[in-house]
Coordinates of C-alpha atoms in Angstrom, one line a residue:
X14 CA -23.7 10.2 27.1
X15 CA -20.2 11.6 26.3
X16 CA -17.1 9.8 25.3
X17 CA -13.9 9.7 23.5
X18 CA -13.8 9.5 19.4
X19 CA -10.7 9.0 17.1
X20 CA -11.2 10.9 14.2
X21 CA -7.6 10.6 12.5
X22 CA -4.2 10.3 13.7
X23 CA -3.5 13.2 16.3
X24 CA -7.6 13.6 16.5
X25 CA -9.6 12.2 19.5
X26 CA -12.5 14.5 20.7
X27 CA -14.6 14.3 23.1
X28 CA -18.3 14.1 22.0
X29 CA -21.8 13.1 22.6
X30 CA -22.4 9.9 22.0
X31 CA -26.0 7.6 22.0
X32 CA -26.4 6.0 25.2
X33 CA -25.7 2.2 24.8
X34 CA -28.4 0.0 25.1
X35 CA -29.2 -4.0 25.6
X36 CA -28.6 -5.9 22.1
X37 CA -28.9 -9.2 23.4
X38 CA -29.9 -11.3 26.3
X39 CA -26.2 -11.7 27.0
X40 CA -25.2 -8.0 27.4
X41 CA -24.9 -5.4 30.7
X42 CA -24.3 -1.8 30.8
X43 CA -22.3 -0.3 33.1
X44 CA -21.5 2.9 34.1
X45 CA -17.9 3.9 34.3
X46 CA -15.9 4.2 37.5
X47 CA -12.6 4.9 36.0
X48 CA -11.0 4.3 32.4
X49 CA -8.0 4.9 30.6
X50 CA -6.0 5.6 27.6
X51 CA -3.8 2.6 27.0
X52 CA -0.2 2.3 25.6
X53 CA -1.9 0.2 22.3
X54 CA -4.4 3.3 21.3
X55 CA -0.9 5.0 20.6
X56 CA -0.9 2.8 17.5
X57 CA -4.2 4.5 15.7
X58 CA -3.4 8.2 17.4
X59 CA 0.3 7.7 15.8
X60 CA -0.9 6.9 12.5
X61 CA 0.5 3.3 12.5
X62 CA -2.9 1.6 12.4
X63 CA -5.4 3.0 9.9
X64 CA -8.4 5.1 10.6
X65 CA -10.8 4.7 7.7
X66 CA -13.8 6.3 9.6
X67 CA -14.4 8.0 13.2
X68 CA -15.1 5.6 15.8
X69 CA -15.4 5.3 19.9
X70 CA -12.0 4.4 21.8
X71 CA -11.1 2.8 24.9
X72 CA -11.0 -0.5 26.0
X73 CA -10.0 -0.7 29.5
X74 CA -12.9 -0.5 32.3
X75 CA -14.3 -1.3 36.1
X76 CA -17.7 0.3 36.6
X77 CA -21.6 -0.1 38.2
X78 CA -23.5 -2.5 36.8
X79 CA -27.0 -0.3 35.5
X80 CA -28.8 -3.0 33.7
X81 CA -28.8 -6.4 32.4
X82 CA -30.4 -8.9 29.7
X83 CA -32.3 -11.7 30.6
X84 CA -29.6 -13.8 30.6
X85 CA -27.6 -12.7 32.8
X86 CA -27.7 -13.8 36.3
X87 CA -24.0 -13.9 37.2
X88 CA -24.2 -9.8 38.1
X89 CA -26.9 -7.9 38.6
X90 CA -27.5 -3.6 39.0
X91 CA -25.5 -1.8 41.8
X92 CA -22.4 -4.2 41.7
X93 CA -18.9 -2.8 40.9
X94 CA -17.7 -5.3 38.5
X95 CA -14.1 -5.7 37.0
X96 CA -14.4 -7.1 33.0
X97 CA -11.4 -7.8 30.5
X98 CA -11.1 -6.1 27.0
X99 CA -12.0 -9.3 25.0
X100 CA -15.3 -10.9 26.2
X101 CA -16.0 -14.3 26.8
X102 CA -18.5 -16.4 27.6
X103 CA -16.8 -18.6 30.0
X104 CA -18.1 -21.7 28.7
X105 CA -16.8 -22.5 25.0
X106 CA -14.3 -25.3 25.1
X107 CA -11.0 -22.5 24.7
X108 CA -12.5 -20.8 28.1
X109 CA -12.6 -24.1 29.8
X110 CA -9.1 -24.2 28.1
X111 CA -8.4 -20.9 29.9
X112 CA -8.1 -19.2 26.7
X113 CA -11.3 -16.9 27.1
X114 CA -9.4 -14.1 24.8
X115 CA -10.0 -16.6 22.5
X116 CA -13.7 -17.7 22.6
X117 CA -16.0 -18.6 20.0
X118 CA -18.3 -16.1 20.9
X119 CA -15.3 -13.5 21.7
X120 CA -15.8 -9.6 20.9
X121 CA -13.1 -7.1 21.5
X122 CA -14.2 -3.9 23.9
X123 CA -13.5 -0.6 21.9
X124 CA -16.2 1.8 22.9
X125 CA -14.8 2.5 27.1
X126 CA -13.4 5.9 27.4
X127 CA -16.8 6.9 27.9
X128 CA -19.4 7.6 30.7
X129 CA -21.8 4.5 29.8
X130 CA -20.8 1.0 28.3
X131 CA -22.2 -2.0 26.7
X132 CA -20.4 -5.3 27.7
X133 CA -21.5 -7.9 25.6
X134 CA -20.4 -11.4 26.9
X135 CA -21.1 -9.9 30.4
X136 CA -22.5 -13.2 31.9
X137 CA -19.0 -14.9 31.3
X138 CA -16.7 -11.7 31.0
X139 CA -17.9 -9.8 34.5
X140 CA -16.3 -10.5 38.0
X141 CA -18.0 -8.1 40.6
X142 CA -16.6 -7.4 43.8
X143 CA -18.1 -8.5 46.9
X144 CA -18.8 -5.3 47.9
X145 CA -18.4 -1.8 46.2
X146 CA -14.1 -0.9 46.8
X147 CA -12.8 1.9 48.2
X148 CA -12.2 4.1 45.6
X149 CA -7.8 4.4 46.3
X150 CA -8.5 0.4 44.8
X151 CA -9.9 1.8 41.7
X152 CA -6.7 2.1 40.0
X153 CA -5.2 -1.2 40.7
X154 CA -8.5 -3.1 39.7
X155 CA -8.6 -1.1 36.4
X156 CA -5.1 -1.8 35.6
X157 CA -6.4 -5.8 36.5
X158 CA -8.5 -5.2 33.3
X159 CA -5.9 -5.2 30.8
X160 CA -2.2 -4.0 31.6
X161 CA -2.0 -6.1 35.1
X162 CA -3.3 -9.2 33.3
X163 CA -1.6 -8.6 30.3
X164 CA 1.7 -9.0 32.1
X165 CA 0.7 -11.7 34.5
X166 CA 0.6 -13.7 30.8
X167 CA 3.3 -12.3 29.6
X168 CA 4.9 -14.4 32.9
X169 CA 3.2 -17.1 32.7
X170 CA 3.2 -17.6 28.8
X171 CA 6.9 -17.2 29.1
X172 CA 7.0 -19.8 32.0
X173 CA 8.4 -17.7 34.8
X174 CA 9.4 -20.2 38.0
X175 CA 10.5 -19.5 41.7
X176 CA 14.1 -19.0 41.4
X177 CA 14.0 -18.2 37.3
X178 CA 15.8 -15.3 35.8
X179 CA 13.1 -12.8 33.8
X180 CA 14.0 -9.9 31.4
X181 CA 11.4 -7.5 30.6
X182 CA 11.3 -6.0 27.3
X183 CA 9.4 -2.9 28.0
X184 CA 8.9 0.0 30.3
X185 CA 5.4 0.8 30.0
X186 CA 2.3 0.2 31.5
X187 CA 2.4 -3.8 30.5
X188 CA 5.9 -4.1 31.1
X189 CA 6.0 -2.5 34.9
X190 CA 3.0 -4.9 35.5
X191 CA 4.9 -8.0 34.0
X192 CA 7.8 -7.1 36.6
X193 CA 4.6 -7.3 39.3
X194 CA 3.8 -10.6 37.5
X195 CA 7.7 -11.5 37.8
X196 CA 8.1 -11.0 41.4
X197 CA 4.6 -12.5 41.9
X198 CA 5.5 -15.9 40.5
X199 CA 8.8 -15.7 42.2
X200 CA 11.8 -14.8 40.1
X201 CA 15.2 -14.0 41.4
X202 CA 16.0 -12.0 39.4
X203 CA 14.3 -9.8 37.1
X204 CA 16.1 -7.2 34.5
X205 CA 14.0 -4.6 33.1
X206 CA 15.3 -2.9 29.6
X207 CA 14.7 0.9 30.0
X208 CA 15.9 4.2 29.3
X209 CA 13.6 6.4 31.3
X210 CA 14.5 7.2 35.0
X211 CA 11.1 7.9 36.1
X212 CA 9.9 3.8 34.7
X213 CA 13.3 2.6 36.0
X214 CA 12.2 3.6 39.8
X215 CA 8.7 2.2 39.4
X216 CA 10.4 -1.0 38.0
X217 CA 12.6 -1.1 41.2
X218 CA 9.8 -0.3 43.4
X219 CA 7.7 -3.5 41.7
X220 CA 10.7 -5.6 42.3
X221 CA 13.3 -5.3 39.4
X222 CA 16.8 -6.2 40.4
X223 CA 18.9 -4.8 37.3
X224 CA 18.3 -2.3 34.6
X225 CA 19.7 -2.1 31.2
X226 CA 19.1 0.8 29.2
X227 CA 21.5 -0.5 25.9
X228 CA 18.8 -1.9 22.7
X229 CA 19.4 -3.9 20.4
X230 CA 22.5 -6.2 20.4
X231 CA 23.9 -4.0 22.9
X232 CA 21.3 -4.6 25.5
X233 CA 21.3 -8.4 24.5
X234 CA 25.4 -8.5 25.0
X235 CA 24.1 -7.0 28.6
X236 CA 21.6 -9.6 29.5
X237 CA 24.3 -12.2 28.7
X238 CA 26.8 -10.2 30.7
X239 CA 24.2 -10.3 33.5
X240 CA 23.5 -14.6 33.2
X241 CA 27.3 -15.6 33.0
X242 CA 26.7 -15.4 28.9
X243 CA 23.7 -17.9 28.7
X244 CA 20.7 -15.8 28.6
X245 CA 17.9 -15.5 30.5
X246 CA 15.3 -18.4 31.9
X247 CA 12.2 -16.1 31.0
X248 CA 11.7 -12.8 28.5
X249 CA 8.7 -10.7 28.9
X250 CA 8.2 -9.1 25.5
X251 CA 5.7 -5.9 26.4
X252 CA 6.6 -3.9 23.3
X253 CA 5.4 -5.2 19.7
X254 CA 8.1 -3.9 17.3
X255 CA 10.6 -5.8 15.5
X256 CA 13.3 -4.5 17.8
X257 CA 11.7 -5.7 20.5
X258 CA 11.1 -9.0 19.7
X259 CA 14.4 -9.6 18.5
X260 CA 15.7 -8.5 21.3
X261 CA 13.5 -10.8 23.3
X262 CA 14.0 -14.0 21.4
X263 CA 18.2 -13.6 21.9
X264 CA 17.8 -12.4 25.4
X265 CA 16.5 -16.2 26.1
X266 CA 18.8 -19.2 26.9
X267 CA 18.7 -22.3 25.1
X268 CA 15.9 -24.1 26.4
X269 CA 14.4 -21.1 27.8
X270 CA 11.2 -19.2 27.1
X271 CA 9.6 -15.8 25.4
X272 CA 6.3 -14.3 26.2
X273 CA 5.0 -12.1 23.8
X274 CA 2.5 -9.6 24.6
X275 CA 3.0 -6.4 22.9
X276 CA 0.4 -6.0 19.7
X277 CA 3.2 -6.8 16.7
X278 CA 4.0 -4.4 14.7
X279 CA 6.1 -5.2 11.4
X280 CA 7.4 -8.6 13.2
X281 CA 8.8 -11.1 11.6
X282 CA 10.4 -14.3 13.3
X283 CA 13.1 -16.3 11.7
X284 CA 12.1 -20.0 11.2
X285 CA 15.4 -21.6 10.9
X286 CA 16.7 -19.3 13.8
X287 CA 14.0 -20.1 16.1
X288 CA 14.3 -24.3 15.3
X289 CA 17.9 -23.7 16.8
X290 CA 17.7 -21.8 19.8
X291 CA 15.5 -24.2 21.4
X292 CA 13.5 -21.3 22.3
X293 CA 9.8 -21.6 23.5
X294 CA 7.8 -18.7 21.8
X295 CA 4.2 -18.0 23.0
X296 CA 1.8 -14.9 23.3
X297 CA -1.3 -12.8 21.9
X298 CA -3.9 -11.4 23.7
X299 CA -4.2 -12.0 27.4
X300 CA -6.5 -14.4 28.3
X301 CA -7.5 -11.8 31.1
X302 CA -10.6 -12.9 32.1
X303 CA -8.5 -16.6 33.7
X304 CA -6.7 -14.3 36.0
X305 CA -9.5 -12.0 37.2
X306 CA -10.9 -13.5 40.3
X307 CA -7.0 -14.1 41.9
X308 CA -5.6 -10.7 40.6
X309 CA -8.6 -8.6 41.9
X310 CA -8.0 -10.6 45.2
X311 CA -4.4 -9.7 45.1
X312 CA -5.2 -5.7 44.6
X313 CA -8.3 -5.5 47.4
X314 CA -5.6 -7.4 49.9
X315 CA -2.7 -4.9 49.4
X316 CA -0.6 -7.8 47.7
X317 CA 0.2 -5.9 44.5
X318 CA -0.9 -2.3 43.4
X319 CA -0.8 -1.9 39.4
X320 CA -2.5 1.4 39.9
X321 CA 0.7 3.0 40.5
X322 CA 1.4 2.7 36.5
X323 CA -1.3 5.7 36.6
X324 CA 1.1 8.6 36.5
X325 CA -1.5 11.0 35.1
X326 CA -5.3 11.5 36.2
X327 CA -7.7 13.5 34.0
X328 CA -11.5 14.3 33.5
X329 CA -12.5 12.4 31.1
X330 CA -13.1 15.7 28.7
X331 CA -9.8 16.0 28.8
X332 CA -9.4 12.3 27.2
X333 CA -7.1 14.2 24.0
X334 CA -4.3 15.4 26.2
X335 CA -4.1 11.8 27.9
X336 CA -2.9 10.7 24.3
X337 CA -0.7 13.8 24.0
X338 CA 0.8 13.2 27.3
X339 CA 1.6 9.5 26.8
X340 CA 2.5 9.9 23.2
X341 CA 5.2 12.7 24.6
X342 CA 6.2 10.2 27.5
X343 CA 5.5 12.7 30.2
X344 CA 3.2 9.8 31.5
X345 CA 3.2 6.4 31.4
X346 CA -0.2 5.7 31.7
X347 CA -3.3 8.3 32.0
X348 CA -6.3 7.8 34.7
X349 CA -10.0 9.4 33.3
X350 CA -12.6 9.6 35.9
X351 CA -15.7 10.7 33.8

């Protein structure tokens, strides 16, 4: 098979690959329907995360099911299945917790930007469709995978109620989906930070009331313009850098809460500043696989479509320039149909 390699920063080819095979009675492999290049493989393309040797990219995926080990009976060949990037088991006490990003037996995808995958876990991390989905639902249930669920905790980490007001921090693929996740869960009113015109109208079109382009202090003083100088009820932090997390954590009211979801880069939070602002903090990787079942039912009704994030479709061969294209922000997120 063929698929995506990072070689070193600025370096992804596209190259043959061994086909993945059955390791243990726990895995499937699928074939891919769609994948993607996500905002977080940025980090290793831009140098900011190391790349000691060459390895397989990719970790976003919705595909057929090919084959499965013997001990998995939860999906079989033929399905079209919808899996999260960190497996699970489903059965460890932190899934029962729904924490499956966090299960004992938990292994991160890295290897989907290619034609054929291995999904270890697949017994507790697969949710297949009840029949095989028109293919315009492609999108949205790959975005259901990681960016869509991503944001729907970003929301719900950051306790976002009927009525609340929510400020995004973000205007990529995670942070349009958290202003999904906003509307979803029934915020008033939700502010997206954002400089880019193009975001600024998806953000609207997902449900975003206000926009602030200021950073920094500057866009803080603006959120507190915008709540009558309190701060907001809920902050969606979709970035990861120490900006954005500052921003974040004095966006919130007293009392209020943050829900951090971008990978942190070169954050660090201020003890003694935190004890006094009353401000609930929590965050890390989505626990994706909790809100599979109810997101993919919210796509396939027409309720929400995350797949409009997708702003750039390409062959899979041409997996580089989906890197160059949303490293140069001329897309927010790139579509690869192998």
């Amino acid at each position: 098979m063929r698929g995506a390699v990072i070689h070193a920063p600025g370096d992804v080819r596209f190259e043959t690959l061994g086909d993945p095979k059955i390791l243990k009675p726990t895995d499937a492999i699928i074939r891919t329907a769609v994948t993607c290049v996500c905002g977080s493989d940025l980090w290793p393309w831009r140098g900011l995360d190391s790349t000691d040797e060459a390895h397989p990219m990719g970790h976003e995926y919705v595909g057929f099911v090919e084959e499965v080990g013997a001990g998995v009976t939860a999906v079989k060949p033929g399905q079209f299945v919808v899996g999260s990037f960190a497996t699970s088991d489903n059965t460890c006490a932190n899934c029962l917790a729904g924490f499956q990003s966090n299960c004992v037996d938990r292994e991160f995808m890295s290897t989907c930007q290619a034609e054929y995958i291995r999904i270890p876990n697949a017994q507790g991390t697969l949710v297949a469709t009840d029949e095989v989905p028109g293919e315009e639902f492609w999108p949205g249930l790959l975005a259901v995978s990681d960016v869509m669920g991503t944001g729907w905790w970003a929301a719900d980490a950051a306790e976002v109620e009927p009525g609340s007001t929510a400020v995004v921090v973000g205007d990529g693929a995670v942070g349009l989906c958290a202003v999904i996740a906003a509307k979803e869960r029934g915020a008033e009113r939700i502010i997206v930070m954002s400089r880019h015109e193009s975001r600024q109208k998806l953000a609207r079109e997902f449900g975003a009331t206000h926009i602030v382009t200021e950073r920094g202090e500057e866009g803080v003083a603006r959120i507190k313009d915008l709540t009558d100088g309190i701060g907001a009820d809920a902050v969606l932090e979709c970035v990861g850098t120490a900006q954005a997390m500052q921003q974040a954590l004095h966006a919130a009211r007293p009392g209020g809460g943050v829900g951090f979801v971008g990978v942190p880069h070169g954050v660090q939070v201020d003890g003694q500043e935190l004890f006094f602002s009353h401000v609930g903090l929590r965050g890390g990787p989505a626990p994706v696989r909790r809100y599979l079942p109810d997101l993919i039912d919210r796509v396939l009704t027409g309720r929400i479509d995350p797949g409009k994030v997708f702003d750039l479709t390409l062959p899979l061969e041409q997996v580089a320039e989906g890197y160059k294209a949303m490293d140069e922000r001329r897309a927010i997120k790139a579509l690869l149909k192998p």
